[in-house]
Short mmCIF file of C-alpha atoms and ligand atoms in Angstrom, two decimals:
data_model
loop_
_atom_site.label_atom_id
_atom_site.label_comp_id
_atom_site.label_asym_id
_atom_site.label_seq_id
_atom_site.Cartn_x
_atom_site.Cartn_y
_atom_site.Cartn_z
CA MET A 1 -99.19 -43.61 158.64
CA LYS A 2 -95.68 -43.81 160.01
CA THR A 3 -93.94 -47.16 159.28
CA THR A 4 -93.57 -49.17 162.34
CA GLY A 5 -91.83 -52.21 160.91
CA LEU A 6 -91.70 -55.80 161.50
CA ILE A 7 -91.00 -56.09 165.18
CA GLU A 8 -94.38 -54.34 165.76
CA LYS A 9 -96.10 -56.12 163.13
CA TYR A 10 -95.12 -59.75 164.26
CA LYS A 11 -94.29 -59.23 168.07
CA GLU A 12 -96.63 -62.12 169.03
CA TYR A 13 -94.57 -64.21 167.21
CA LEU A 14 -91.30 -62.92 168.41
CA PRO A 15 -89.57 -63.19 171.78
CA VAL A 16 -90.53 -59.33 172.78
CA ASN A 17 -91.20 -58.41 176.28
CA ASP A 18 -91.94 -54.98 177.84
CA SER A 19 -88.36 -54.09 177.81
CA THR A 20 -87.96 -54.90 174.29
CA PRO A 21 -87.50 -51.63 172.20
CA ILE A 22 -89.63 -51.53 169.30
CA ILE A 23 -87.40 -50.09 166.66
CA SER A 24 -87.47 -49.76 162.98
CA MET A 25 -86.31 -48.09 159.65
CA GLY A 26 -88.84 -49.88 157.49
CA GLU A 27 -87.45 -53.32 157.13
CA GLY A 28 -89.85 -55.97 155.85
CA ASN A 29 -93.09 -55.81 153.99
CA THR A 30 -91.07 -56.51 150.81
CA PRO A 31 -92.82 -57.14 147.47
CA LEU A 32 -93.80 -60.65 146.20
CA VAL A 33 -93.76 -60.06 142.45
CA SER A 34 -95.11 -62.65 139.89
CA SER A 35 -92.83 -64.00 137.06
CA ARG A 36 -93.64 -62.75 133.63
CA SER A 37 -91.10 -64.74 131.61
CA ILE A 38 -89.06 -67.36 133.62
CA ILE A 39 -92.35 -68.97 134.48
CA SER A 40 -92.71 -70.12 130.86
CA HIS A 41 -89.40 -72.42 131.21
CA ILE A 42 -90.77 -73.99 134.53
CA GLY A 43 -94.25 -75.25 133.97
CA CYS A 44 -95.54 -74.31 137.29
CA LYS A 45 -98.71 -72.71 138.24
CA ASN A 46 -97.45 -69.72 139.91
CA LEU A 47 -93.72 -68.52 140.31
CA CYS A 48 -93.12 -65.31 142.39
CA PHE A 49 -89.95 -63.67 143.64
CA LYS A 50 -89.57 -62.24 146.97
CA LEU A 51 -87.76 -58.99 146.76
CA GLU A 52 -85.59 -58.63 149.53
CA GLY A 53 -83.41 -56.25 147.94
CA SER A 54 -86.09 -53.59 148.85
CA ASN A 55 -85.17 -53.71 152.58
CA PRO A 56 -83.73 -50.39 153.87
CA THR A 57 -79.95 -51.47 153.18
CA GLY A 58 -80.80 -53.50 150.28
CA SER A 59 -80.81 -57.06 151.54
CA PHE A 60 -82.88 -59.64 153.81
CA LYS A 61 -80.25 -58.89 156.45
CA ASP A 62 -82.20 -56.15 157.97
CA ARG A 63 -84.78 -58.29 159.20
CA GLY A 64 -82.43 -60.08 161.59
CA MET A 65 -80.53 -57.24 162.16
CA VAL A 66 -83.32 -54.97 163.53
CA PHE A 67 -84.38 -57.55 166.24
CA ALA A 68 -80.74 -58.48 167.08
CA VAL A 69 -80.09 -54.73 167.69
CA SER A 70 -83.17 -54.22 169.71
CA LYS A 71 -82.27 -57.12 171.72
CA ALA A 72 -78.82 -55.69 171.88
CA ILE A 73 -80.18 -52.31 173.27
CA GLU A 74 -82.36 -54.26 175.89
CA GLU A 75 -79.42 -56.11 177.18
CA GLY A 76 -77.51 -52.71 177.68
CA LYS A 77 -74.89 -53.49 174.99
CA GLN A 78 -72.86 -50.52 173.74
CA ARG A 79 -71.15 -52.37 170.87
CA ILE A 80 -71.77 -54.96 168.16
CA ILE A 81 -69.68 -56.99 166.07
CA CYS A 82 -69.97 -59.29 162.86
CA ALA A 83 -68.05 -61.04 160.26
CA SER A 84 -69.45 -60.59 157.01
CA THR A 85 -69.39 -61.27 153.14
CA GLY A 86 -70.70 -57.70 153.02
CA ASN A 87 -74.44 -57.43 153.59
CA THR A 88 -74.47 -58.33 157.29
CA SER A 89 -71.79 -55.62 157.65
CA ALA A 90 -74.07 -53.15 155.74
CA SER A 91 -76.91 -53.87 157.76
CA ALA A 92 -75.17 -53.73 161.16
CA ALA A 93 -73.47 -50.51 160.40
CA ALA A 94 -76.79 -49.05 159.46
CA TYR A 95 -78.52 -49.94 162.58
CA GLY A 96 -75.70 -49.30 164.60
CA ALA A 97 -75.39 -45.80 163.40
CA ARG A 98 -79.16 -45.26 163.77
CA TYR A 99 -79.39 -46.55 167.46
CA GLY A 100 -76.07 -45.44 168.71
CA LEU A 101 -74.07 -48.64 169.05
CA GLU A 102 -70.35 -48.70 168.27
CA THR A 103 -70.24 -51.28 165.27
CA PHE A 104 -67.16 -53.50 164.32
CA VAL A 105 -67.05 -55.48 161.01
CA PHE A 106 -64.83 -58.01 159.82
CA ILE A 107 -64.61 -58.47 156.17
CA PRO A 108 -62.61 -60.95 154.10
CA GLU A 109 -59.88 -58.87 152.18
CA GLY A 110 -60.78 -58.05 148.53
CA LYS A 111 -63.83 -60.33 148.49
CA ILE A 112 -66.77 -57.99 149.13
CA ALA A 113 -68.87 -56.13 146.51
CA MET A 114 -68.14 -52.54 146.33
CA GLY A 115 -71.62 -51.21 147.31
CA LYS A 116 -71.51 -53.04 150.53
CA LEU A 117 -68.20 -51.77 151.48
CA SER A 118 -69.12 -48.32 150.65
CA GLN A 119 -72.35 -48.92 152.90
CA ALA A 120 -69.99 -49.97 156.05
CA MET A 121 -68.07 -46.92 155.36
CA ILE A 122 -70.65 -44.18 155.04
CA TYR A 123 -72.42 -45.54 157.92
CA GLY A 124 -69.37 -45.32 160.00
CA ALA A 125 -68.51 -48.66 161.12
CA LYS A 126 -65.04 -49.71 162.48
CA ILE A 127 -63.99 -51.82 159.46
CA ILE A 128 -61.48 -54.70 159.62
CA SER A 129 -60.36 -56.40 156.69
CA ILE A 130 -58.50 -59.80 157.43
CA ASN A 131 -56.24 -61.62 155.30
CA GLY A 132 -58.47 -64.52 155.11
CA ASN A 133 -62.00 -65.89 154.07
CA PHE A 134 -65.23 -65.45 155.88
CA ASP A 135 -65.18 -68.60 157.87
CA GLU A 136 -61.85 -67.43 159.35
CA ALA A 137 -63.25 -63.97 160.06
CA LEU A 138 -66.23 -65.56 161.94
CA LYS A 139 -64.05 -67.56 163.96
CA THR A 140 -62.38 -64.44 165.19
CA VAL A 141 -65.33 -62.38 166.01
CA ILE A 142 -66.81 -65.02 168.11
CA ASN A 143 -63.78 -65.01 170.12
CA ILE A 144 -63.43 -61.22 170.27
CA SER A 145 -67.24 -60.92 171.23
CA LYS A 146 -66.84 -62.88 174.22
CA GLU A 147 -63.36 -61.34 175.22
CA PHE A 148 -64.87 -57.77 174.94
CA ASP A 149 -68.55 -58.44 175.86
CA ILE A 150 -69.59 -57.11 172.30
CA GLY A 151 -73.01 -58.11 170.98
CA LEU A 152 -72.33 -60.60 168.29
CA VAL A 153 -74.84 -60.02 165.46
CA ASN A 154 -73.97 -62.96 162.97
CA SER A 155 -76.78 -65.25 162.51
CA LEU A 156 -75.37 -67.32 165.41
CA ASN A 157 -77.43 -64.86 167.26
CA PRO A 158 -80.89 -66.45 167.56
CA TYR A 159 -82.63 -62.99 167.30
CA ARG A 160 -81.16 -62.73 163.90
CA ILE A 161 -82.98 -65.81 162.88
CA ASP A 162 -86.23 -64.66 164.65
CA GLY A 163 -86.34 -61.59 162.83
CA GLN A 164 -85.48 -63.18 159.50
CA LYS A 165 -88.25 -65.74 159.84
CA THR A 166 -90.80 -62.77 159.41
CA ALA A 167 -90.00 -63.24 155.65
CA SER A 168 -92.18 -66.55 155.75
CA PHE A 169 -94.89 -64.91 157.56
CA GLU A 170 -95.29 -62.15 155.04
CA ILE A 171 -95.17 -64.73 152.08
CA VAL A 172 -98.15 -66.58 153.94
CA ASP A 173 -100.07 -63.46 154.81
CA GLU A 174 -99.80 -62.57 151.24
CA ILE A 175 -100.90 -65.67 149.43
CA ASN A 176 -102.91 -67.00 152.11
CA ASP A 177 -101.01 -70.15 151.90
CA SER A 178 -97.82 -71.84 151.93
CA PRO A 179 -96.02 -72.06 148.81
CA ASP A 180 -95.19 -75.68 147.64
CA TYR A 181 -91.52 -74.82 147.07
CA LEU A 182 -89.35 -72.24 148.51
CA PHE A 183 -86.17 -71.50 146.48
CA ILE A 184 -83.37 -69.81 148.53
CA PRO A 185 -79.65 -69.20 148.23
CA VAL A 186 -77.57 -70.74 151.02
CA GLY A 187 -74.26 -69.34 152.48
CA ASN A 188 -74.03 -69.37 156.33
CA ALA A 189 -77.35 -71.26 156.21
CA GLY A 190 -79.09 -68.82 158.74
CA ASN A 191 -81.70 -67.72 156.09
CA ILE A 192 -82.77 -71.26 155.28
CA THR A 193 -83.09 -71.90 159.02
CA ALA A 194 -84.95 -68.92 159.50
CA TYR A 195 -87.66 -69.37 156.80
CA TRP A 196 -88.20 -72.92 157.81
CA LYS A 197 -88.64 -71.68 161.59
CA GLY A 198 -91.33 -69.21 160.31
CA PHE A 199 -93.37 -71.73 158.20
CA LYS A 200 -93.17 -74.08 161.15
CA GLN A 201 -94.39 -71.70 163.54
CA TYR A 202 -97.26 -70.62 161.28
CA LYS A 203 -98.09 -74.13 160.87
CA ASN A 204 -98.23 -74.50 164.62
CA GLN A 205 -100.64 -71.52 164.90
CA ASN A 206 -102.68 -73.16 162.28
CA LYS A 207 -102.11 -70.21 159.83
CA ILE A 208 -101.22 -72.90 156.97
CA ASN A 209 -101.98 -76.58 156.69
CA ASN A 210 -99.06 -77.61 154.56
CA LEU A 211 -95.45 -76.76 154.56
CA PRO A 212 -93.22 -75.87 151.77
CA LYS A 213 -90.34 -78.00 150.47
CA MET A 214 -87.00 -76.14 151.17
CA MET A 215 -85.04 -75.93 148.33
CA GLY A 216 -81.50 -74.51 149.20
CA PHE A 217 -78.70 -73.65 146.77
CA GLN A 218 -75.07 -73.18 147.19
CA ALA A 219 -72.55 -72.03 144.77
CA ALA A 220 -70.51 -75.16 143.42
CA GLY A 221 -67.25 -73.65 144.41
CA SER A 222 -68.56 -73.11 148.00
CA ALA A 223 -70.90 -76.02 148.54
CA PRO A 224 -69.85 -77.73 151.79
CA ILE A 225 -73.35 -78.97 152.58
CA VAL A 226 -73.78 -80.59 149.16
CA THR A 227 -70.21 -82.27 149.28
CA GLY A 228 -70.70 -83.04 152.81
CA LYS A 229 -67.36 -81.39 154.15
CA PRO A 230 -66.07 -77.98 154.71
CA VAL A 231 -64.55 -76.28 151.73
CA LYS A 232 -61.14 -74.89 152.92
CA ASN A 233 -60.80 -72.33 149.72
CA PRO A 234 -64.58 -71.45 149.08
CA GLU A 235 -64.64 -69.62 145.53
CA THR A 236 -67.51 -68.18 143.42
CA ILE A 237 -68.41 -65.07 141.82
CA ALA A 238 -71.51 -64.76 144.19
CA THR A 239 -69.11 -63.50 147.03
CA ALA A 240 -72.01 -63.10 149.51
CA ILE A 241 -72.21 -66.85 149.66
CA ARG A 242 -68.50 -67.62 149.41
CA ILE A 243 -68.61 -69.47 152.77
CA GLY A 244 -67.00 -72.93 153.20
CA ASN A 245 -68.06 -73.69 156.81
CA PRO A 246 -71.62 -72.68 157.37
CA ALA A 247 -72.58 -71.68 161.04
CA SER A 248 -76.15 -73.14 160.61
CA TRP A 249 -75.16 -76.35 158.62
CA GLU A 250 -76.93 -78.87 160.90
CA ASN A 251 -80.19 -76.66 160.85
CA ALA A 252 -79.97 -76.35 157.13
CA GLU A 253 -79.99 -80.16 156.96
CA LYS A 254 -82.92 -80.26 159.31
CA ALA A 255 -84.85 -77.80 157.07
CA ARG A 256 -83.94 -80.01 154.10
CA ASP A 257 -84.91 -83.42 155.55
CA GLU A 258 -88.07 -82.16 157.54
CA SER A 259 -89.61 -80.39 154.51
CA GLY A 260 -88.65 -83.20 152.05
CA GLY A 261 -86.46 -80.61 150.13
CA ILE A 262 -82.85 -80.58 148.75
CA ILE A 263 -79.87 -78.51 148.99
CA ASP A 264 -77.81 -78.65 145.78
CA MET A 265 -75.40 -76.43 144.03
CA VAL A 266 -75.18 -74.28 140.84
CA GLU A 267 -72.31 -73.27 138.85
CA ASP A 268 -71.18 -69.70 138.31
CA LYS A 269 -72.30 -69.54 134.89
CA GLU A 270 -75.75 -70.91 135.84
CA ILE A 271 -75.84 -68.23 138.31
CA LEU A 272 -74.73 -65.42 135.90
CA SER A 273 -77.29 -66.75 133.57
CA ALA A 274 -80.18 -66.56 135.99
CA TYR A 275 -78.95 -63.23 137.04
CA MET A 276 -79.13 -62.02 133.43
CA LYS A 277 -82.56 -63.60 132.81
CA LEU A 278 -83.96 -61.98 135.96
CA SER A 279 -82.76 -58.51 134.72
CA ASN A 280 -83.22 -58.69 130.93
CA GLU A 281 -86.62 -60.67 131.00
CA GLU A 282 -88.15 -59.82 134.44
CA GLY A 283 -86.76 -56.23 134.89
CA ILE A 284 -85.36 -57.46 138.44
CA PHE A 285 -81.73 -56.64 139.22
CA CYS A 286 -80.66 -58.74 142.05
CA GLU A 287 -77.18 -59.78 143.34
CA PRO A 288 -75.39 -62.76 141.90
CA SER A 289 -75.76 -64.68 145.25
CA SER A 290 -79.51 -64.10 145.16
CA ALA A 291 -79.82 -65.53 141.51
CA ALA A 292 -78.56 -68.63 142.78
CA SER A 293 -82.31 -69.45 143.97
CA VAL A 294 -83.43 -68.95 140.25
CA ALA A 295 -80.70 -70.74 138.88
CA GLY A 296 -81.40 -73.77 141.16
CA LEU A 297 -84.92 -73.70 139.86
CA LEU A 298 -84.05 -73.42 136.13
CA LYS A 299 -81.24 -76.34 136.74
CA LEU A 300 -84.01 -78.79 138.32
CA SER A 301 -86.49 -77.86 135.60
CA SER A 302 -84.13 -78.49 132.70
CA GLN A 303 -83.28 -81.73 134.46
CA GLY A 304 -87.06 -82.57 133.96
CA PHE A 305 -88.24 -82.09 137.67
CA ASP A 306 -92.05 -81.98 137.33
CA PHE A 307 -93.40 -78.45 138.99
CA SER A 308 -96.84 -78.72 137.35
CA GLY A 309 -99.56 -77.25 139.34
CA LYS A 310 -97.05 -76.04 141.71
CA ASN A 311 -96.80 -72.69 143.63
CA ILE A 312 -93.26 -71.59 143.93
CA VAL A 313 -91.35 -68.74 145.73
CA CYS A 314 -87.72 -67.76 145.01
CA VAL A 315 -86.26 -65.60 147.61
CA LEU A 316 -84.10 -62.62 145.74
CA THR A 317 -81.94 -61.87 148.89
CA GLY A 318 -80.20 -58.69 147.66
CA ASN A 319 -80.20 -55.91 145.55
CA GLY A 320 -78.09 -55.76 142.51
CA LEU A 321 -76.68 -52.24 142.88
CA LYS A 322 -74.73 -53.66 145.73
CA ASP A 323 -72.37 -55.24 143.25
CA PRO A 324 -72.05 -52.88 140.11
CA GLY A 325 -68.53 -54.70 139.68
CA THR A 326 -70.14 -58.00 138.32
CA VAL A 327 -72.04 -55.98 135.56
CA ASN A 328 -68.81 -54.37 134.59
CA THR A 329 -66.89 -57.32 134.25
CA LYS A 330 -69.10 -60.18 133.22
CA VAL A 331 -71.91 -58.51 131.34
CA VAL A 332 -71.34 -57.89 127.62
CA SER A 333 -73.21 -54.70 126.69
CA GLU A 334 -72.41 -52.32 124.23
CA ILE A 335 -72.27 -48.56 124.68
CA HIS A 336 -72.64 -46.79 121.67
CA ASN A 337 -70.32 -43.83 121.42
CA ILE A 338 -71.15 -41.33 118.86
CA ASP A 339 -70.82 -37.74 118.16
CA SER A 340 -73.77 -35.36 119.25
CA ASP A 341 -74.73 -34.79 115.58
CA ILE A 342 -78.23 -35.30 114.67
CA ASP A 343 -77.87 -37.23 111.50
CA LYS A 344 -75.31 -39.73 113.08
CA ILE A 345 -77.79 -40.19 115.86
CA ARG A 346 -80.50 -40.61 113.50
CA ASN A 347 -78.68 -43.48 111.82
CA LYS A 348 -77.59 -45.13 115.01
CA ILE A 349 -81.08 -45.13 116.29
CA THR A 350 -82.43 -46.77 113.07
CA SER A 351 -79.62 -49.30 113.10
CA LEU A 352 -80.41 -50.36 116.65
CA MET A 353 -84.10 -50.66 115.93
CA GLU A 354 -85.27 -54.38 116.28
CA ARG A 355 -88.94 -54.00 115.28
C1 AN7 B 401 -77.35 -61.44 149.24
O1 AN7 B 401 -73.53 -60.75 154.66
O2 AN7 B 401 -73.12 -64.18 155.07
O3 AN7 B 401 -77.26 -68.64 154.11
O4 AN7 B 401 -72.08 -61.97 156.00
O5 AN7 B 401 -75.70 -61.58 151.26
O6 AN7 B 401 -78.10 -66.85 155.69
O7 AN7 B 401 -75.92 -66.82 155.03
C2 AN7 B 401 -74.53 -63.01 153.42
C3 AN7 B 401 -75.20 -64.10 153.00
C4 AN7 B 401 -77.82 -64.95 150.63
C5 AN7 B 401 -76.82 -66.26 152.17
N1 AN7 B 401 -77.76 -63.90 149.54
O8 AN7 B 401 -77.63 -66.32 153.56
C6 AN7 B 401 -72.99 -61.82 155.08
C7 AN7 B 401 -73.47 -63.15 154.43
C8 AN7 B 401 -77.21 -62.71 149.98
C9 AN7 B 401 -76.32 -62.78 151.03
C10 AN7 B 401 -76.79 -65.06 151.36
C11 AN7 B 401 -76.07 -63.80 151.87
P1 AN7 B 401 -77.27 -67.13 154.79
#
């Protein structure tokens, strides 16, 4: 059967009307995979990873983008625009290409992962690299979108949030319950806002009796919500969440407070450690920003937080292949160079065997 995508599947929960185009390139319906190894450090009942890197352009952004683009088409827009740390631009560029919208993306110079930039390029977006950070780029595109009547597809666009909330629906539909805790990275704070909206909507529809606690994690060098003030020069290895003044700041605080959750931060070294653990022990290669969710869980657990009996979902927002540079510069892994000589190869293999 042909893939119909998340607008079709969840249209009764979305502001879809007769003139809303039901478009898709297979976004959503991502795997919810059980932990085999990390769970042993946590002592909870269940731990699952929601693999959003399995979306068409390799990140959760496709959920919101498909709906934002559907609505842009409905409104007769010819063009879309966004500021991006990388994934939004990749997604906008893909959906823009597919549905014939001219796409403008603004990116912070030198701070976007190579895979994401390659995507914006190959999909044919008009790429503007500004000498500034994401927060400055976002301010600019908000003004430009109004001046030129271009559809803004950052998460300030409410249809982005509506599309992204379908990830909560999928989790509930799969486990037939709400998790007790949802761990999620926080950058511009659209995604935590979207998940919370989705869980609340399902609760209002009596699909679940309880709501999860929302556990958001920022990178320590870019943690405005944790410190309570905008960060002028955000820095982190997790470039996707290198954001100093999140657009959905208040909604993230609401999600935290209404759910009884927390928004905390993790150091780059904790992010890298979780990133390595996920790859080495679970076989899951996500991008560094995504690993912030698992880094947060490991941090709380090591501080003595009691998760016994609890069901936990960690959202892994993007695919590790987006960012090969981090592996090349931060991961120590020896490549064994030897002559193509069978005796040397035999010796090498024997010396490398661990059991
Ligand atoms: C992999 O692409 O902001 O808190 O411009 O790419 O909803 O911003 C990306 C954000 C987490 C944070 N994980 O989500 C962009 C952008 C990954 C991301 C986030 C992003 P929000």
